[in-house]
PDB file of C-alpha atoms in Angstrom:
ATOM      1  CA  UNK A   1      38.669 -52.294 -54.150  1.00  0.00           C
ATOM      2  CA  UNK A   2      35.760 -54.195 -52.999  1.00  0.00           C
ATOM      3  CA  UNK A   3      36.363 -52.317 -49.510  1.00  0.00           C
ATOM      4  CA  UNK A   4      36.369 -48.893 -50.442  1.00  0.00           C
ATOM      5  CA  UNK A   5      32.773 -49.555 -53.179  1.00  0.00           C
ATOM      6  CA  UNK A   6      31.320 -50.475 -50.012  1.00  0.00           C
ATOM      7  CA  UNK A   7      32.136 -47.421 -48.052  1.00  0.00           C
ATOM      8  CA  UNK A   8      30.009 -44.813 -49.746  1.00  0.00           C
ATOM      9  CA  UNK A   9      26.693 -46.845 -49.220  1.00  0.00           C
ATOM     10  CA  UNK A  10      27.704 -47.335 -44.939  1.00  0.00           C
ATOM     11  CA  UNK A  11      28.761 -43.523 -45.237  1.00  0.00           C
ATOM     12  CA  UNK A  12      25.645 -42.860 -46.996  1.00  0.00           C
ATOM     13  CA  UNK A  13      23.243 -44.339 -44.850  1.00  0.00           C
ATOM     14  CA  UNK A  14      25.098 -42.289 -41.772  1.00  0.00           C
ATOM     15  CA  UNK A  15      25.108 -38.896 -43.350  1.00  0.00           C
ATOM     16  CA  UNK A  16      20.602 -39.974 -44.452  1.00  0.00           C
ATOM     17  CA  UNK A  17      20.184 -41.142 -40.262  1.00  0.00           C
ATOM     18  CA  UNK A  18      21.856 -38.079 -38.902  1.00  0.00           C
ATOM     19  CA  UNK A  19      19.845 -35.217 -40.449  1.00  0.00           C
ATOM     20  CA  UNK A  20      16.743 -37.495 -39.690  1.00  0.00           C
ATOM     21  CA  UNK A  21      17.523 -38.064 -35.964  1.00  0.00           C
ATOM     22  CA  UNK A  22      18.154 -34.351 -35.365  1.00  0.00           C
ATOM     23  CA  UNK A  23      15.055 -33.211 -37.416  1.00  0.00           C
ATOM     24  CA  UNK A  24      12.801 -35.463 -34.952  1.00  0.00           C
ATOM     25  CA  UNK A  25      15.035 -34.306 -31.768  1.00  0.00           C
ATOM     26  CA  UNK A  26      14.398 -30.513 -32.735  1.00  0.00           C
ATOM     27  CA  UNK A  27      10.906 -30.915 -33.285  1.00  0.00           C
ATOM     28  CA  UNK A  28      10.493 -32.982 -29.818  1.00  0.00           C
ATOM     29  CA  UNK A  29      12.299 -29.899 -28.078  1.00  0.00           C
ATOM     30  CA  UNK A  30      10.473 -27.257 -30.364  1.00  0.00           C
ATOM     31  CA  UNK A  31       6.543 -28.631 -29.239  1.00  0.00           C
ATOM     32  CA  UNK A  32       6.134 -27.970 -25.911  1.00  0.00           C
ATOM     33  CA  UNK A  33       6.316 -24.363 -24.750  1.00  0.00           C
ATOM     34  CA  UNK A  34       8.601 -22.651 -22.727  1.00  0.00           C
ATOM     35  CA  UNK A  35       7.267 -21.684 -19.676  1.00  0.00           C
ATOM     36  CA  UNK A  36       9.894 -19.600 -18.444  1.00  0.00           C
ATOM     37  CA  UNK A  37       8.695 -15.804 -18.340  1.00  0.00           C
ATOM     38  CA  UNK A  38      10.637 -13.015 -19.599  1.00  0.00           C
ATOM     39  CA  UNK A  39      13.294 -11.866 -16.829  1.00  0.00           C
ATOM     40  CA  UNK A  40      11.472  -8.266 -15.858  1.00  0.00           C
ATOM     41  CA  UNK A  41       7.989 -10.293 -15.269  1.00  0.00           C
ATOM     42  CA  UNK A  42       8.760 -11.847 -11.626  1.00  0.00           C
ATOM     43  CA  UNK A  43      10.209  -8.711  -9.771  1.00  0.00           C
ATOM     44  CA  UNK A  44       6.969  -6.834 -11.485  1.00  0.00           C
ATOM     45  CA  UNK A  45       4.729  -9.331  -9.834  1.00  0.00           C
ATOM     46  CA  UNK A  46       6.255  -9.532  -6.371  1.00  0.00           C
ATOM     47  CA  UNK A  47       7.164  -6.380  -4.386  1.00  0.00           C
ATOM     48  CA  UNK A  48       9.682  -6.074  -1.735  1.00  0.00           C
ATOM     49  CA  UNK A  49      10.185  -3.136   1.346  1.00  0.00           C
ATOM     50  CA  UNK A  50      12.287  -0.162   0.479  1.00  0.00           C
ATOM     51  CA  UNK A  51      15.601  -0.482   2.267  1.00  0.00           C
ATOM     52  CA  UNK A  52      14.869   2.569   4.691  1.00  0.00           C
ATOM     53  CA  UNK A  53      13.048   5.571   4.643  1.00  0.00           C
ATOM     54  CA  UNK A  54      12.795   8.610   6.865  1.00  0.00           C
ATOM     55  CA  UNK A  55       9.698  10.671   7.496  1.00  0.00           C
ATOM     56  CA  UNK A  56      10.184  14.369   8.201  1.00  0.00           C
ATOM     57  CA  UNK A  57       7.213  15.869   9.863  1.00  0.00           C
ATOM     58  CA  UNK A  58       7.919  19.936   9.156  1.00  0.00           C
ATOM     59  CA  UNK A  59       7.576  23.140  10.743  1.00  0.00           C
ATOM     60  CA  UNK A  60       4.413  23.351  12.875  1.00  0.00           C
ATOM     61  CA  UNK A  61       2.418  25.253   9.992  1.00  0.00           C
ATOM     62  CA  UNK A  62       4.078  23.871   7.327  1.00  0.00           C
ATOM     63  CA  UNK A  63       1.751  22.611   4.423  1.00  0.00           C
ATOM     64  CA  UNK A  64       3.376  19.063   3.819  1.00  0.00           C
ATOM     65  CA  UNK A  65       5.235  16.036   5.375  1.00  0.00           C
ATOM     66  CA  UNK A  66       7.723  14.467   3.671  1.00  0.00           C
ATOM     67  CA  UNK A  67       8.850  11.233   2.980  1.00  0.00           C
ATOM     68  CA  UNK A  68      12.462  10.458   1.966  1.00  0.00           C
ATOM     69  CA  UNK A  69      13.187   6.509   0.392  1.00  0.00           C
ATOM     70  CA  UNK A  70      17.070   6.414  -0.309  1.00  0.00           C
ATOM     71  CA  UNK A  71      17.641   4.164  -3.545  1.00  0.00           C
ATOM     72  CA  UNK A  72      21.230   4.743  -5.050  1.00  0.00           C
ATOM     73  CA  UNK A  73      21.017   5.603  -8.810  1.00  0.00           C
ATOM     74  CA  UNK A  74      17.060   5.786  -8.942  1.00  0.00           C
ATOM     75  CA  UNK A  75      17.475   8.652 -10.887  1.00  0.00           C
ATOM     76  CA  UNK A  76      18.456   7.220 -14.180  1.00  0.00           C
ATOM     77  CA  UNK A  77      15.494   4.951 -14.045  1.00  0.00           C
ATOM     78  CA  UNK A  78      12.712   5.008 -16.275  1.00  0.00           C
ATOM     79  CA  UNK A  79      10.032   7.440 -14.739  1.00  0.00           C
ATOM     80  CA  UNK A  80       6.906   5.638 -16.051  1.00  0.00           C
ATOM     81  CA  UNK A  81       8.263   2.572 -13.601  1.00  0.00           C
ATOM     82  CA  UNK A  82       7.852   5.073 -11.021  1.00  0.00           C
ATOM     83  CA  UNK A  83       4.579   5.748  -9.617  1.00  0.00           C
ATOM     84  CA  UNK A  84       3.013   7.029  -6.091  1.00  0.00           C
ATOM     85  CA  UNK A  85      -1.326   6.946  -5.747  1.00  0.00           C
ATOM     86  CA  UNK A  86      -2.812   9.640  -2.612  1.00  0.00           C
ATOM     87  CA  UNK A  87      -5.819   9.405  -1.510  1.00  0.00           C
ATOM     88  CA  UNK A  88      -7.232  11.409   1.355  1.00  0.00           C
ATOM     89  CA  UNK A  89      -6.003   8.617   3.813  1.00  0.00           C
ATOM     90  CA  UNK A  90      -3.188   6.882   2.113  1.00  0.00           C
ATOM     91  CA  UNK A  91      -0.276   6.783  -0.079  1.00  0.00           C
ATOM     92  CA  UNK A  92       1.118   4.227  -2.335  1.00  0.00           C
ATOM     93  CA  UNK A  93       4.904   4.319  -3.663  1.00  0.00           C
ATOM     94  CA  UNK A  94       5.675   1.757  -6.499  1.00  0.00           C
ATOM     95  CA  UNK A  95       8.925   1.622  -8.379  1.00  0.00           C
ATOM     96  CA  UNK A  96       8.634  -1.363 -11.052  1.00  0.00           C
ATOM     97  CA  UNK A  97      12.220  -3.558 -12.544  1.00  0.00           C
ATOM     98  CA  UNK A  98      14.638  -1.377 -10.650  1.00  0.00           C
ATOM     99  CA  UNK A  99      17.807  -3.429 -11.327  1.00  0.00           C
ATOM    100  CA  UNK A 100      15.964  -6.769 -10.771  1.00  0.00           C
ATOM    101  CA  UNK A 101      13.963  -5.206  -7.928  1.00  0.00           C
ATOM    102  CA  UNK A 102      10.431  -4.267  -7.843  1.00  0.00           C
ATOM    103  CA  UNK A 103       9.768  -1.708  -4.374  1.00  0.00           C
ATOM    104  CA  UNK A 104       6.715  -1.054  -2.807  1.00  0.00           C
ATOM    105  CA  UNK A 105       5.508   1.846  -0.083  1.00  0.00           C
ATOM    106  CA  UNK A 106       2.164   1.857   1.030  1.00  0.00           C
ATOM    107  CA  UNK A 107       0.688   3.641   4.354  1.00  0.00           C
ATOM    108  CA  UNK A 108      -3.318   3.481   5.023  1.00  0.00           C
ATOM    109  CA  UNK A 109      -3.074   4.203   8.202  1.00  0.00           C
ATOM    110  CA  UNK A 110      -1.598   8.037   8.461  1.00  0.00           C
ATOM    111  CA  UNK A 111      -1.644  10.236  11.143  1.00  0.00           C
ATOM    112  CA  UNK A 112      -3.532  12.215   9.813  1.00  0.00           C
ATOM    113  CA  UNK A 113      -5.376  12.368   6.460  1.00  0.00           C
ATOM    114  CA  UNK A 114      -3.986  14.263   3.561  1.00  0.00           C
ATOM    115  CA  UNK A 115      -5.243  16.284   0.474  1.00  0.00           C
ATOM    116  CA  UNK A 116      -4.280  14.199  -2.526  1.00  0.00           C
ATOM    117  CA  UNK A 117      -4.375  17.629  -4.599  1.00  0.00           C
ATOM    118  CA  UNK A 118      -1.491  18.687  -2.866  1.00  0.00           C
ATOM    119  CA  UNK A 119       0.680  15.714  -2.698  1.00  0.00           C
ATOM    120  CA  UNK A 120       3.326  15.078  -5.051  1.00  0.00           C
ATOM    121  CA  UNK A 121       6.659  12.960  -5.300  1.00  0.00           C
ATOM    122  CA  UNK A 122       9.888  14.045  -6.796  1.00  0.00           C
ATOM    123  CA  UNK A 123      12.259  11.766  -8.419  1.00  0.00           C
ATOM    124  CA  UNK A 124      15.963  12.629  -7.031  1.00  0.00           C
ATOM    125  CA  UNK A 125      19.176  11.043  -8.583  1.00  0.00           C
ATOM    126  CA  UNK A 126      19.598   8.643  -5.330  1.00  0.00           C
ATOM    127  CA  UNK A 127      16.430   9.282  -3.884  1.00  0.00           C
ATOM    128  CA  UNK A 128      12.404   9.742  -3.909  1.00  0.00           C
ATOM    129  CA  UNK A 129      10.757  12.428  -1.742  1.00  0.00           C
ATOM    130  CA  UNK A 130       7.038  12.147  -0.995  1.00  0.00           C
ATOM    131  CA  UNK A 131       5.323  15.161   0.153  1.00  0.00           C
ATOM    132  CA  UNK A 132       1.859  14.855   1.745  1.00  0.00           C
ATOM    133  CA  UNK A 133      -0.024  18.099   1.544  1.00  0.00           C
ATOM    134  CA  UNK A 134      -1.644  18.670   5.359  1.00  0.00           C
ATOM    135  CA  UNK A 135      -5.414  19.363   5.746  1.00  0.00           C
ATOM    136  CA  UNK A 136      -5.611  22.828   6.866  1.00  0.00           C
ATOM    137  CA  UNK A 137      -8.102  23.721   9.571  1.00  0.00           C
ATOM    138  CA  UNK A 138      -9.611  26.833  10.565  1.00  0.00           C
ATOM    139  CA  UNK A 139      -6.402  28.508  12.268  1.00  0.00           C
ATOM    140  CA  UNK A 140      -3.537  26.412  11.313  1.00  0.00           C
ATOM    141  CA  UNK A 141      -2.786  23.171   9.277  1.00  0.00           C
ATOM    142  CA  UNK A 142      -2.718  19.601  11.083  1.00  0.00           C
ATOM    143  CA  UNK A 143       0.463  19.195  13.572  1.00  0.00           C
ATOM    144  CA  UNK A 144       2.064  15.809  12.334  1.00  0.00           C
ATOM    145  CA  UNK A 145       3.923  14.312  15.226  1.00  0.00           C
ATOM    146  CA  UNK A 146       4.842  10.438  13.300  1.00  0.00           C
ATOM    147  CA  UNK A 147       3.983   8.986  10.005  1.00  0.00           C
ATOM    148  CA  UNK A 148       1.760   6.452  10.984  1.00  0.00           C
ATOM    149  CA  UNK A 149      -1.389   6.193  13.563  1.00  0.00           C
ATOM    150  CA  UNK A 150      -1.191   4.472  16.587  1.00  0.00           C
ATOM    151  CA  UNK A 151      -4.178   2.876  16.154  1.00  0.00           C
ATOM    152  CA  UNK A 152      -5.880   2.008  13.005  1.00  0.00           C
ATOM    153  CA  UNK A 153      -8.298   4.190  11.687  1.00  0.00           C
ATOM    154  CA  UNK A 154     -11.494   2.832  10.417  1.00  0.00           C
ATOM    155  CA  UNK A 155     -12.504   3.983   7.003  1.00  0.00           C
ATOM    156  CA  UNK A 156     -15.540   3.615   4.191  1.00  0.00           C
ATOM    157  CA  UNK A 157     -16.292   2.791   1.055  1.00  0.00           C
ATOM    158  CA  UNK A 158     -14.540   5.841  -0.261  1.00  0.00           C
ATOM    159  CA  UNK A 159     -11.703   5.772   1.837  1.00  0.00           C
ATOM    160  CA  UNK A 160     -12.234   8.535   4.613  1.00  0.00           C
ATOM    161  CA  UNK A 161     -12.029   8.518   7.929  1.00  0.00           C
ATOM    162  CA  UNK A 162     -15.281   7.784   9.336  1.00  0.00           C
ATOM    163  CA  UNK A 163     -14.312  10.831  11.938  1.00  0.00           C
ATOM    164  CA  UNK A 164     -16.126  12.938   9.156  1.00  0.00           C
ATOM    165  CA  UNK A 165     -19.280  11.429  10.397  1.00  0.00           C
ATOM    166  CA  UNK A 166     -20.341  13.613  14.009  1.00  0.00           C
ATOM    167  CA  UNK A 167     -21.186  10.302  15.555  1.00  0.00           C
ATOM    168  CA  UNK A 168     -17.974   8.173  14.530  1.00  0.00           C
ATOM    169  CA  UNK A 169     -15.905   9.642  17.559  1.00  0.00           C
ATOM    170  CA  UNK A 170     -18.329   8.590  19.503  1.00  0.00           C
ATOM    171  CA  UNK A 171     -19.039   4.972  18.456  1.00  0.00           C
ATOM    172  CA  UNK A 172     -15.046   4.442  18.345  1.00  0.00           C
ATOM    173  CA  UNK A 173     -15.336   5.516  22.196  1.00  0.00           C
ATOM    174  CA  UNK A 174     -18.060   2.965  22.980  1.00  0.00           C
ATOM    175  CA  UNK A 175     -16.221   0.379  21.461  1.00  0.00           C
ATOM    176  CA  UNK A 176     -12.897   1.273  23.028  1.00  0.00           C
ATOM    177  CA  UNK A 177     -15.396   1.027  26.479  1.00  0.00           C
ATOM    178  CA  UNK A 178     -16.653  -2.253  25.556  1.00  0.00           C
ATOM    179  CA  UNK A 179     -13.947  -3.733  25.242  1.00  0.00           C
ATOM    180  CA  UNK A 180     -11.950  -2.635  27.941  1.00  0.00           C
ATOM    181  CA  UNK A 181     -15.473  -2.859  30.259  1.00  0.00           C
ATOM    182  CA  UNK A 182     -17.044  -5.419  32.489  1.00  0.00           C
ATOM    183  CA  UNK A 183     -19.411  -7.625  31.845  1.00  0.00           C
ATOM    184  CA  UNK A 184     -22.658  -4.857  33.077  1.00  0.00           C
ATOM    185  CA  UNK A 185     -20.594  -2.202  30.857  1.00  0.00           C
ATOM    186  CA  UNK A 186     -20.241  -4.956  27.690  1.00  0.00           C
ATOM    187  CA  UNK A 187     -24.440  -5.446  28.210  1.00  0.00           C
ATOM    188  CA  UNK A 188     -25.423  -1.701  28.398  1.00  0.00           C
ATOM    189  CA  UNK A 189     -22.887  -1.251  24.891  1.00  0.00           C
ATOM    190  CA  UNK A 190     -24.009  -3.918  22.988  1.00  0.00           C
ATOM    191  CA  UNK A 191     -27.839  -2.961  23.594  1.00  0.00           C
ATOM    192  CA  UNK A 192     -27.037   0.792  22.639  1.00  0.00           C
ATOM    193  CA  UNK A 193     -24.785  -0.053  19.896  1.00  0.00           C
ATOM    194  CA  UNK A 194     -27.666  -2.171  18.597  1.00  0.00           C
ATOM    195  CA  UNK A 195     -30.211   0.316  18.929  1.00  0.00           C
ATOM    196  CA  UNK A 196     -28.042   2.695  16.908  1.00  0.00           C
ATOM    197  CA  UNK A 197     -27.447   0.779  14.579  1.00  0.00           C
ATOM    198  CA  UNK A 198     -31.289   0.014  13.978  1.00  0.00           C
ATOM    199  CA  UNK A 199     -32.242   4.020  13.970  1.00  0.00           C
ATOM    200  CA  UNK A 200     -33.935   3.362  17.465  1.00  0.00           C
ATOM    201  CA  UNK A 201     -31.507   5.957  19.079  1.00  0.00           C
ATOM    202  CA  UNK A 202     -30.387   9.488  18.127  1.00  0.00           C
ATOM    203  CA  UNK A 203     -27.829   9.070  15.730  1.00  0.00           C
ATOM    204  CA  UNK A 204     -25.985  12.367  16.592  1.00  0.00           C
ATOM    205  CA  UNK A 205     -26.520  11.184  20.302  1.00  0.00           C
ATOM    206  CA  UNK A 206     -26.476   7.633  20.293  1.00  0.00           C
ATOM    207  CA  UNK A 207     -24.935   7.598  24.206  1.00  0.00           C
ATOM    208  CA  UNK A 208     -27.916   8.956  24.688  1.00  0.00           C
ATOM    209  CA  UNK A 209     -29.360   4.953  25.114  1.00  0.00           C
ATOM    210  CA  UNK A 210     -26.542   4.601  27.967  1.00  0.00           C
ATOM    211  CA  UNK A 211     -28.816   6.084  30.502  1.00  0.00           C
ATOM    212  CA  UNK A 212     -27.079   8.488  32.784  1.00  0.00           C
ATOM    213  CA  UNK A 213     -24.228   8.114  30.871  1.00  0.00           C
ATOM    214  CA  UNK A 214     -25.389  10.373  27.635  1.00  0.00           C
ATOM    215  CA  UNK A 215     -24.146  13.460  29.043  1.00  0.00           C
ATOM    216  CA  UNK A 216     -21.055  11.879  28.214  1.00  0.00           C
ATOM    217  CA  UNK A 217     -21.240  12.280  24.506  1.00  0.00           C
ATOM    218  CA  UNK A 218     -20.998  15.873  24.977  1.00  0.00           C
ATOM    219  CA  UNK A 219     -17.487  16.449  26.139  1.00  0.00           C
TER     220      UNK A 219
END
């Protein structure tokens, strides 16, 4: 009898120290904050290539290029995870938490710049088309022959090609010469590039400073 009156007190004292153990062990594990983020944040954050797309450049005097990006069952995703920004020289293709996936397009180096007005991108079931409305010039629109520019295009503040200024074709040329030029050829560059950039030359003529070589601007 003695036996069993000391049994409740030893089962007593287990069933007071287990509640109290796990109340301290929750709180330890409940204090510090969970740094893990919420599954859709990391694909959001980090971007990954498209897994192909095809450019399609048109008809001659067509008035857009197009830009197909295959992705199986895009259709049933959520359009406001879908999103494509123009500008006259660029276009930028986002899709956000596609099946774990975030995709990103971007081209600022086209062949040829583009009216943002006139661009658009359509949301297929397995696909996305881009199309890139052409400039049109006095006859015809642009002739696309390849997506992007051989050589990259410098640009300004607003993000046009600085061939909008008279003078830009020019000043690309002289640096295309300087580089490519011999040491004479790199002097009499460097002085006229200076010298335009200062306002001490013609601005619409700045080969002009290139002594018999201003004629030159003119073709």
């Amino acid at each position: 009898s003695t036996s069993s009156n000391d049994a409740p007190p030893e089962s007593r004292d287990n069933v007071n120290d287990t509640p109290m153990e796990d109340a301290s062990a929750t709180a330890a594990a409940s204090s510090p904050p969970k740094p893990t983020p919420p599954p859709k944040q990391p694909p959001t954050s980090k971007y990954q290539a498209f897994p192909t797309y095809y450019f399609d450049p048109g008809q001659y005097n067509s008035p857009t290029v197009s830009i197909y990006v295959p992705l199986e069952g895009i259709g049933q995703h959520d359009k406001s995870k879908i999103t494509c920004q123009f500008t006259p020289s660029s276009f930028d293709l986002v899709v956000s938490d596609f099946e774990g996936k975030s995709y990103r397009l971007v081209n600022d180096n086209l062949e040829k710049d583009i009216e943002p007005s006139k661009s658009k991108y359509v949301v297929k079931p397995n696909k996305i088309i881009i199309k890139l409305g052409k400039v049109k010039g006095e006859y015809s629109y642009d002739h696309w022959t390849q997506l992007t520019a051989k050589k990259a295009k410098r640009k300004d503040a607003v993000g046009k090609r600085e061939k909008d200024d008279p003078a830009a074709g020019i000043m690309d040329l002289m640096r295309d010469m300087y580089e490519e030029g011999d040491d004479n050829m790199k002097k009499m560059i460097g002085e006229t590039m200076y010298k335009q950039r200062t306002g001490q030359l013609d601005k619409m003529d700045p080969m002009a400073g290139m002594g018999g070589m201003g004629d030159f601007g003119g073709i």
